[in-house]
Coordinates of C-alpha atoms and ligand atoms in Angstrom, one line a residue:
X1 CA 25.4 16.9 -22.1
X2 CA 27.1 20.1 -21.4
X3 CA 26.4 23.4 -23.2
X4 CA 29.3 25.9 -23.8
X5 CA 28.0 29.4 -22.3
X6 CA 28.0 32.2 -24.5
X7 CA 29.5 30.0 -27.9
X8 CA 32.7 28.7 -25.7
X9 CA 33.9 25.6 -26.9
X10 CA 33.9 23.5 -24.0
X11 CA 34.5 19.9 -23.9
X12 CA 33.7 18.6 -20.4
X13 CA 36.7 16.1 -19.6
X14 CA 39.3 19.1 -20.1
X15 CA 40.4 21.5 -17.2
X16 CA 40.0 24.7 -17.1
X17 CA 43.4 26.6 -17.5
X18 CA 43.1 29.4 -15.8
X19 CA 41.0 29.3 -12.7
X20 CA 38.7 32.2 -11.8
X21 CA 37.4 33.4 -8.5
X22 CA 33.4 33.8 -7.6
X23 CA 30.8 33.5 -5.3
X24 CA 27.7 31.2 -5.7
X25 CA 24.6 30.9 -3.4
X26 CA 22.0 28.4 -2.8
X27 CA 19.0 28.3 -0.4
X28 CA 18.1 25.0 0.1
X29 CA 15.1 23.4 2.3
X30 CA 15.1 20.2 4.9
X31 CA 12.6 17.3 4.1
X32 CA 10.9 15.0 6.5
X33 CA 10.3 11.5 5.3
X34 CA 6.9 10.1 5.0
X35 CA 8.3 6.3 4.2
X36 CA 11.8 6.2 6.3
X37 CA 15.0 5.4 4.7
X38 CA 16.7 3.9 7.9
X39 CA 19.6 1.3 6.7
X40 CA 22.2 1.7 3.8
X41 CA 24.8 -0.4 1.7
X42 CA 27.7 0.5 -0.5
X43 CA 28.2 3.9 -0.8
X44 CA 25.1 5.9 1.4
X45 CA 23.0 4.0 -0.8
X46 CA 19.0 3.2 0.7
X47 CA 18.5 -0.4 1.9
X48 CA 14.9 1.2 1.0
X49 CA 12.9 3.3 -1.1
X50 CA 11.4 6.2 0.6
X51 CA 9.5 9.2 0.1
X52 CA 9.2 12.3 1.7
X53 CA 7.7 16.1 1.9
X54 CA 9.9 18.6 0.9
X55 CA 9.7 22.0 3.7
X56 CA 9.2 25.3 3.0
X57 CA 10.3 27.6 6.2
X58 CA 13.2 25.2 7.0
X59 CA 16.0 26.3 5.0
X60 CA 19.9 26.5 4.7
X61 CA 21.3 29.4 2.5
X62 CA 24.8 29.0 1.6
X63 CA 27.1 31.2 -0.1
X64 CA 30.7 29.4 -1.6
X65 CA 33.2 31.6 -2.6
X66 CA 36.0 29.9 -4.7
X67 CA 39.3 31.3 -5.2
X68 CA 43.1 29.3 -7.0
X69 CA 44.8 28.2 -4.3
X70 CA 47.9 30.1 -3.5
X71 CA 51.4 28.2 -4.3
X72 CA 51.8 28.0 0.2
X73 CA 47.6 27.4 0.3
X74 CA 46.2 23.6 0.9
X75 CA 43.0 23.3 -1.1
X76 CA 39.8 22.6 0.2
X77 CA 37.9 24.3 2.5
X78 CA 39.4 27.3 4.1
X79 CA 37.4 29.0 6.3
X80 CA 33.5 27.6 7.3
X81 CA 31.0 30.4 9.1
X82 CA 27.4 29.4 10.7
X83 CA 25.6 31.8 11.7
X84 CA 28.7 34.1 11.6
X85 CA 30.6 32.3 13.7
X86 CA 33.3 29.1 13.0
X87 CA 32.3 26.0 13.9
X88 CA 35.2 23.5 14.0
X89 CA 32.8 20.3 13.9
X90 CA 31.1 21.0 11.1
X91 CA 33.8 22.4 9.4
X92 CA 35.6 18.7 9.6
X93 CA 32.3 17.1 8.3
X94 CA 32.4 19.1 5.5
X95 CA 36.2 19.1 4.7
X96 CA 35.9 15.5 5.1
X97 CA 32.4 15.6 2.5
X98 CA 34.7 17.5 0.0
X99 CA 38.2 15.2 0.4
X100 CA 35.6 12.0 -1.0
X101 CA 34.3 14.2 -3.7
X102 CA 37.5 14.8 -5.3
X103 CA 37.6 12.0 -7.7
X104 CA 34.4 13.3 -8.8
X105 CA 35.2 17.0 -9.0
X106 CA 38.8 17.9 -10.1
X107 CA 38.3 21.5 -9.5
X108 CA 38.7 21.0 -5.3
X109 CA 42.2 20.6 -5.6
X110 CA 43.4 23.6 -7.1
X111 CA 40.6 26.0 -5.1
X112 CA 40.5 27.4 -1.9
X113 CA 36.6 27.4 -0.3
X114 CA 35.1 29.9 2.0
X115 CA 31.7 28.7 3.3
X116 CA 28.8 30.9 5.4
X117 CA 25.7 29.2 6.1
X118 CA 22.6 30.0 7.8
X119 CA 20.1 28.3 8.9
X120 CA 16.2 29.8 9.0
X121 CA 15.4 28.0 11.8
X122 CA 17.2 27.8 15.0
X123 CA 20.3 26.3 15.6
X124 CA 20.0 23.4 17.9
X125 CA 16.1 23.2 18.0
X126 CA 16.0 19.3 16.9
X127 CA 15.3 19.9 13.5
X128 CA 17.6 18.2 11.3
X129 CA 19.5 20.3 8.8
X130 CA 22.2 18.0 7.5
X131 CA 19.1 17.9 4.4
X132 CA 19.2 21.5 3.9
X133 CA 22.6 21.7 4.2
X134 CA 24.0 19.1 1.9
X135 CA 21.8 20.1 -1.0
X136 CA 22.5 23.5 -0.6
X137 CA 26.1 22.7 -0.9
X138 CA 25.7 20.5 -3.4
X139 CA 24.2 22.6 -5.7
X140 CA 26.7 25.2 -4.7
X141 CA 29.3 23.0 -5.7
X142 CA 27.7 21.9 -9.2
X143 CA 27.7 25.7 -10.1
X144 CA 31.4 26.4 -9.6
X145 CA 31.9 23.3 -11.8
X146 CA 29.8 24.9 -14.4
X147 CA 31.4 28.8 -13.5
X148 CA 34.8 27.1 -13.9
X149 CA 34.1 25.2 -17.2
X150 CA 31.9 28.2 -18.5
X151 CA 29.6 25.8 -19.4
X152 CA 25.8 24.3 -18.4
X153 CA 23.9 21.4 -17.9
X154 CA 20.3 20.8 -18.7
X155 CA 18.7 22.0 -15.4
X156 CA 17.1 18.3 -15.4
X157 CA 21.0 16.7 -15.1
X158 CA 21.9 19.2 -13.4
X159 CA 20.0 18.8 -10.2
X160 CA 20.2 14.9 -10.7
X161 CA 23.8 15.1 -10.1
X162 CA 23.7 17.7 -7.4
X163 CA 21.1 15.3 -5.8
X164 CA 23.6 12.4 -6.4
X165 CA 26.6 15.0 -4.8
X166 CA 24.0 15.6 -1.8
X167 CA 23.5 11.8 -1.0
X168 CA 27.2 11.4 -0.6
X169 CA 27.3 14.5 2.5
X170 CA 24.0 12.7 3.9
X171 CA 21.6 10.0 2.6
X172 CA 18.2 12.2 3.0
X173 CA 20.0 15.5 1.4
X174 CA 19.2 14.1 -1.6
X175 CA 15.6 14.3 -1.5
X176 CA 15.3 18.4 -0.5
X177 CA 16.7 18.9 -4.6
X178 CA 12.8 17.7 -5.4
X179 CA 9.5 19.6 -4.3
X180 CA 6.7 19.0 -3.8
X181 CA 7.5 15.7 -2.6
X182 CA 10.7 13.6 -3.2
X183 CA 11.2 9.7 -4.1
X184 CA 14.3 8.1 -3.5
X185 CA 15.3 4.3 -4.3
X186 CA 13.9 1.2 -5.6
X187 CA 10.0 0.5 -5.6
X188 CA 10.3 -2.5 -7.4
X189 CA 8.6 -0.7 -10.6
X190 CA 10.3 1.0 -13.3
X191 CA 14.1 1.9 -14.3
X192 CA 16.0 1.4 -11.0
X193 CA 17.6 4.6 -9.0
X194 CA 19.1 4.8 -6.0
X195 CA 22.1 7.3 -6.8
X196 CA 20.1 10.2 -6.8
X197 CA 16.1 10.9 -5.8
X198 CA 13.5 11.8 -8.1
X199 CA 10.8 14.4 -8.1
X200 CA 7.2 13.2 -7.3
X201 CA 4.8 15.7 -8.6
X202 CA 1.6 13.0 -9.2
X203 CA -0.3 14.3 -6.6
X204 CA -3.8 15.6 -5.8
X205 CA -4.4 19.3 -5.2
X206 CA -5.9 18.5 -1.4
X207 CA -2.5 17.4 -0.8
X208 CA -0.6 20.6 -1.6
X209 CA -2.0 21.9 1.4
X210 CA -0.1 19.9 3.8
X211 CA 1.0 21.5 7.2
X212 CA 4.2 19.9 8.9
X213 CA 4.2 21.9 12.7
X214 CA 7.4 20.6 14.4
X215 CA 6.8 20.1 17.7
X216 CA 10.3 20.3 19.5
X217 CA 9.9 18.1 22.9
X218 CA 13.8 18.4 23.1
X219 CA 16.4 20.9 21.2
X220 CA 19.3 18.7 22.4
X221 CA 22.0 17.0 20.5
X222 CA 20.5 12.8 20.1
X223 CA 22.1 10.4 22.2
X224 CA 22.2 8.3 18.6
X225 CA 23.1 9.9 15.1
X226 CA 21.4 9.0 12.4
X227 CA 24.6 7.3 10.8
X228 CA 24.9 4.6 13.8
X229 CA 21.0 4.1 13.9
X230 CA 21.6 2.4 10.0
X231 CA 24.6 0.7 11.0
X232 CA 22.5 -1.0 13.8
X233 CA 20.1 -2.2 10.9
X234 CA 22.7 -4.2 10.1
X235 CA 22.4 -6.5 12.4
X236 CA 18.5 -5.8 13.0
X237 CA 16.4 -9.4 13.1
X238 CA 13.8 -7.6 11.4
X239 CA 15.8 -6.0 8.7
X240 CA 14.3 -8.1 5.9
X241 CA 10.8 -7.7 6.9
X242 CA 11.7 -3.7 6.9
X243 CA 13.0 -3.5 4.0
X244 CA 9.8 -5.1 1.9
X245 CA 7.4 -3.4 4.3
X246 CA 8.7 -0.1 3.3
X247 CA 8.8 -0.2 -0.1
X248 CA 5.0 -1.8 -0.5
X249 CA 4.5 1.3 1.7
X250 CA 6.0 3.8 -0.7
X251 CA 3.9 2.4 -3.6
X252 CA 0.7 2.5 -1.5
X253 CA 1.7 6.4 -0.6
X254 CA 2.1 7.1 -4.6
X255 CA -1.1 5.8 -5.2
X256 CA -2.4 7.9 -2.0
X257 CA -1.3 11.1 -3.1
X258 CA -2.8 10.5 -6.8
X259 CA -5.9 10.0 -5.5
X260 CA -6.3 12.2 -2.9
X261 CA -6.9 9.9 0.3
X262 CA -5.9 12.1 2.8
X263 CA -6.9 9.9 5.8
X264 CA -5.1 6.8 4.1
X265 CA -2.1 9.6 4.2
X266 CA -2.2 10.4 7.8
X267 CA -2.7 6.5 8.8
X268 CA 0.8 5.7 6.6
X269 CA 2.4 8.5 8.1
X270 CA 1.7 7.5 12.1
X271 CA 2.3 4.1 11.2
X272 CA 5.9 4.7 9.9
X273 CA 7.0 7.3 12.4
X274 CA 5.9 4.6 14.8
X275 CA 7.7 1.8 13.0
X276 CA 11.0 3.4 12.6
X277 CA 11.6 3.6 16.8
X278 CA 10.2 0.2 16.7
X279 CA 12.9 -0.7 14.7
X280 CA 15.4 1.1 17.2
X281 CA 13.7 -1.1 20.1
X282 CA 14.6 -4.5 18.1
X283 CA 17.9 -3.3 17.1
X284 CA 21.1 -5.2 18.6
X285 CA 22.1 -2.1 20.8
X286 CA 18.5 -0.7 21.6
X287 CA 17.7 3.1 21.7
X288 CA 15.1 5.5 23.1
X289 CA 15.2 8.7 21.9
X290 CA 11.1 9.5 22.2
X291 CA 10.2 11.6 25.7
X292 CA 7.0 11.0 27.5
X293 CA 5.9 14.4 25.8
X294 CA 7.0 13.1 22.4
X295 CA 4.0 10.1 23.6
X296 CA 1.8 12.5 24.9
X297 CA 1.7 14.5 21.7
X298 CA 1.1 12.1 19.7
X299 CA -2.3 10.3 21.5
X300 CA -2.8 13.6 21.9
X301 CA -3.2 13.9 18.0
X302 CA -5.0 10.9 17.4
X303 CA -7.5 11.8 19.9
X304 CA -8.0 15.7 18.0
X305 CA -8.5 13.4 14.9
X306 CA -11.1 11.4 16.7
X307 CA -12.6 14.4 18.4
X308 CA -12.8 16.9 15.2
X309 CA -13.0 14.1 12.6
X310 CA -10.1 16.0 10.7
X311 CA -7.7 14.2 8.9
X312 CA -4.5 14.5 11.3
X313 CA -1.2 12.8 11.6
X314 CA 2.1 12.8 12.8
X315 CA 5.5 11.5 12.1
X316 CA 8.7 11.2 13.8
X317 CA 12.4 10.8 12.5
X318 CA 15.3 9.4 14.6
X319 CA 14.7 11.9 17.8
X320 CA 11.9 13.0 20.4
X321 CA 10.5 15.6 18.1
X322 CA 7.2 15.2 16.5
X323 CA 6.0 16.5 13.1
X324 CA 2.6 16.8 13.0
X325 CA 0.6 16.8 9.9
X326 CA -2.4 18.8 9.0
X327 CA -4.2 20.1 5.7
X328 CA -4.3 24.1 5.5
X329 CA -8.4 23.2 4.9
X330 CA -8.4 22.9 8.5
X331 CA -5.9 25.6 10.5
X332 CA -8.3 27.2 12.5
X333 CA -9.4 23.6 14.7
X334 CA -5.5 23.3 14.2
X335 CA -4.1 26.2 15.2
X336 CA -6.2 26.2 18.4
X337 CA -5.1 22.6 19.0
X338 CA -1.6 23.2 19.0
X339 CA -1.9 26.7 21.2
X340 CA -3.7 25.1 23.4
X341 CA -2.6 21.6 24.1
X342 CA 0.3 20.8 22.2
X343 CA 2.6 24.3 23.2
X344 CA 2.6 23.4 26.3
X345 CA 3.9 20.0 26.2
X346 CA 7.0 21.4 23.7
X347 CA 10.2 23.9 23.4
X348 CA 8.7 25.7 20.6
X349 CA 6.6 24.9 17.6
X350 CA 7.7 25.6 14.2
X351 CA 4.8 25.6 11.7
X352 CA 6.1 24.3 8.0
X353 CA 4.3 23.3 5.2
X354 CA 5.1 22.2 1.6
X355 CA 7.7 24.0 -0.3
X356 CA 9.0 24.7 -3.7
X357 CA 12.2 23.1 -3.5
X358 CA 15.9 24.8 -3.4
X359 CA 16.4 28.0 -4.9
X360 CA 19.3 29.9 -6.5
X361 CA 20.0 33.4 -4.4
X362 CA 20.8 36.8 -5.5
X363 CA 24.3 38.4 -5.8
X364 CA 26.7 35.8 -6.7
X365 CA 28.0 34.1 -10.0
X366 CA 27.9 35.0 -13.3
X367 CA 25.4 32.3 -14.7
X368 CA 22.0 32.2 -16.0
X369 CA 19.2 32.3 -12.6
X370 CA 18.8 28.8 -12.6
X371 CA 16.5 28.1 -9.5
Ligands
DP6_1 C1 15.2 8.9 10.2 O1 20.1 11.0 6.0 O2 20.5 11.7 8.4 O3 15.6 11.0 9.1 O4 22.8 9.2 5.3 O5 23.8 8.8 7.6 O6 23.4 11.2 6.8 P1 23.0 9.7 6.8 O7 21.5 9.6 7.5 P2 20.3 10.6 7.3 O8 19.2 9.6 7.8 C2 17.8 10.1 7.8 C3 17.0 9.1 8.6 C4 15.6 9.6 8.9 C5 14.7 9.1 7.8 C6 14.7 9.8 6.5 O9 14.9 11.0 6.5 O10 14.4 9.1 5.5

């Protein structure tokens, strides 16, 4: 339900008559997924439930000034900065993303948009940052509606429907609204979800001290989007099979992170980073985006496990780069690990850990500090 700011008598359905101009900000972080969503139907909707950790250091900020179109003025988006400078594709992905939201937004087509957006981590390094970037926008986008109508969701709806808003711009955006960790889809137990994720907070304190150092083997743009790796579940013999095994996997990990098992943890997460190019090597048009470093990392981790008996892990999502995980309990045997045998094999390592979910930034809007 909506609440009028400051007494105003607001009923949602009912436009604004006068539109106002502002500036809202958002700084939102990427996720990685422990249990892979990789296959959708209807509209960016999970074949899958999945469940992932949502990063601290990785982060988008975005700042969306809104203005009334002039009477000569198209809406939409008028002008996109990253990094300070225009870049004409994403500028089209996200005019595209806001033409499909308008049915669900009326304000976008009387405003004009002027977007910057940063990234904290390095443009083209591998790390994927359509997460951080959706949700930031997203949110961004919810808090115009609410500056518009001058009135408020409960912060609980209101992140559920920026989460919902994020899905739309990219499946896995819809998981960085949640921190610690994010569920998204149906496990088979429970009311069923899939339009927005959920947060997962049920976890045991050993667990809040999860490392995520991001190897990057390869900076590169990936021969295979994400987007054509689910289309090519479609037609994937093992699809089925996938589909079950993933969710039994995301109710094992629930129970994991209640109860602490942080070896169980590390064994899930190899064995999905694993599966999911396994299910590029079945599909109908096989890929390979891994590098022999990508391989030699990872042995490489399983043997330091072996070697330190340290709970250790890695995943991988749809490139060559590899996320490994650790718990803070044990930096130092990890820290000297990835100096000394893992930097060598990569571009650059960018050491992450567990975050605390998007936040709202200083010196824009008028409403209430939300984040
Ligand atoms: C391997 O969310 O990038 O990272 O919905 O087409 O934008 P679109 O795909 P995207 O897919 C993410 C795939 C993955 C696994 C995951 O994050 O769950």
């Amino acid at each position: 339900m909506f609440r009028p700011r400051q007494g105003v008598v607001v009923n949602p359905s009912t436009e604004p008559k006068v539109l106002e101009e502002g500036r809202v900000s958002w700084s939102s972080p990427s996720n990685i997924a422990i249990v892979k969503y990789w296959g959708k139907r209807g509209e960016q909707l999970p074949q899958n439930a999945s469940l992932s950790l949502t990063l601290s250091a990785s982060q988008t900020q975005m700042r969306v000034s809104y203005a009334p179109k002039g009477p000569k003025e198209s809406p939409g988006l008028r002008s996109f900065l990253f990094q300070g400078l225009e870049k004409e594709r994403f500028k089209a992905r996200i005019q595209n993303y806001l033409h499909g939201l308008k049915d669900r937004l009326g304000f976008l087509d009387r405003v004009c948009l002027d977007i910057e957006s940063e990234n904290t981590f390095p443009h083209s390094c591998g790390v994927a940052s359509s997460a951080s970037a959706f949700s930031a926008l997203a949110l961004c986008l919810c808090e115009i509606q609410e500056e518009l109508m001058g009135a408020s969701l409960p912060r609980e709806d209101f992140f559920r429907k920026a989460s919902c808003l994020a899905r739309l711009g990219s499946g896995s955006a819809c998981r960085s609204l949640y921190a610690p960790l994010a569920l998204w889809g149906n496990v088979g137990q429970g009311p069923f979800v899939d339009d927005h994720a959920l947060p997962f907070r049920e976890i045991h304190p050993d667990f809040l001290g999860l490392r995520d150092d991001i190897c990057i083997v390869d900076g590169g743009v990936k021969p295979v989007s994400s987007s054509l790796g689910h289309e090519l579940m479609e037609g994937n013999p093992w699809a089925k099979i996938r589909y079950a095994t993933a969710n039994r996997r995301v109710r094992q990990l629930m129970d994991i992170l209640k109860s602490g098992e942080v070896w169980d943890f590390m064994e899930l997460a190899c064995a999905e980073g694993m599966a999911l190019h396994g299910l590029m090597w079945v599909s109908p048009r096989p890929s390979l985006l891994l590098k022999p470093a990508s391989l030699a990392i990872m042995e490489k981790v399983i043997e330091c496990r072996r070697r330190h008996k340290i709970p250790l892990g890695f995943t991988v999502d749809a490139g060559p780069n590899v996320h490994v995980l650790s718990l803070d309990r044990d930096r130092k045997t990890v820290a000297a690990f990835l100096k000394e045998e893992l930097a060598p094999l990569c571009e650059r390592i960018i050491e992450d850990r567990l975050g605390e979910g998007p936040r709202r930034t200083a010196g824009e809007g008028q409403g209430g500090g939300r984040g």
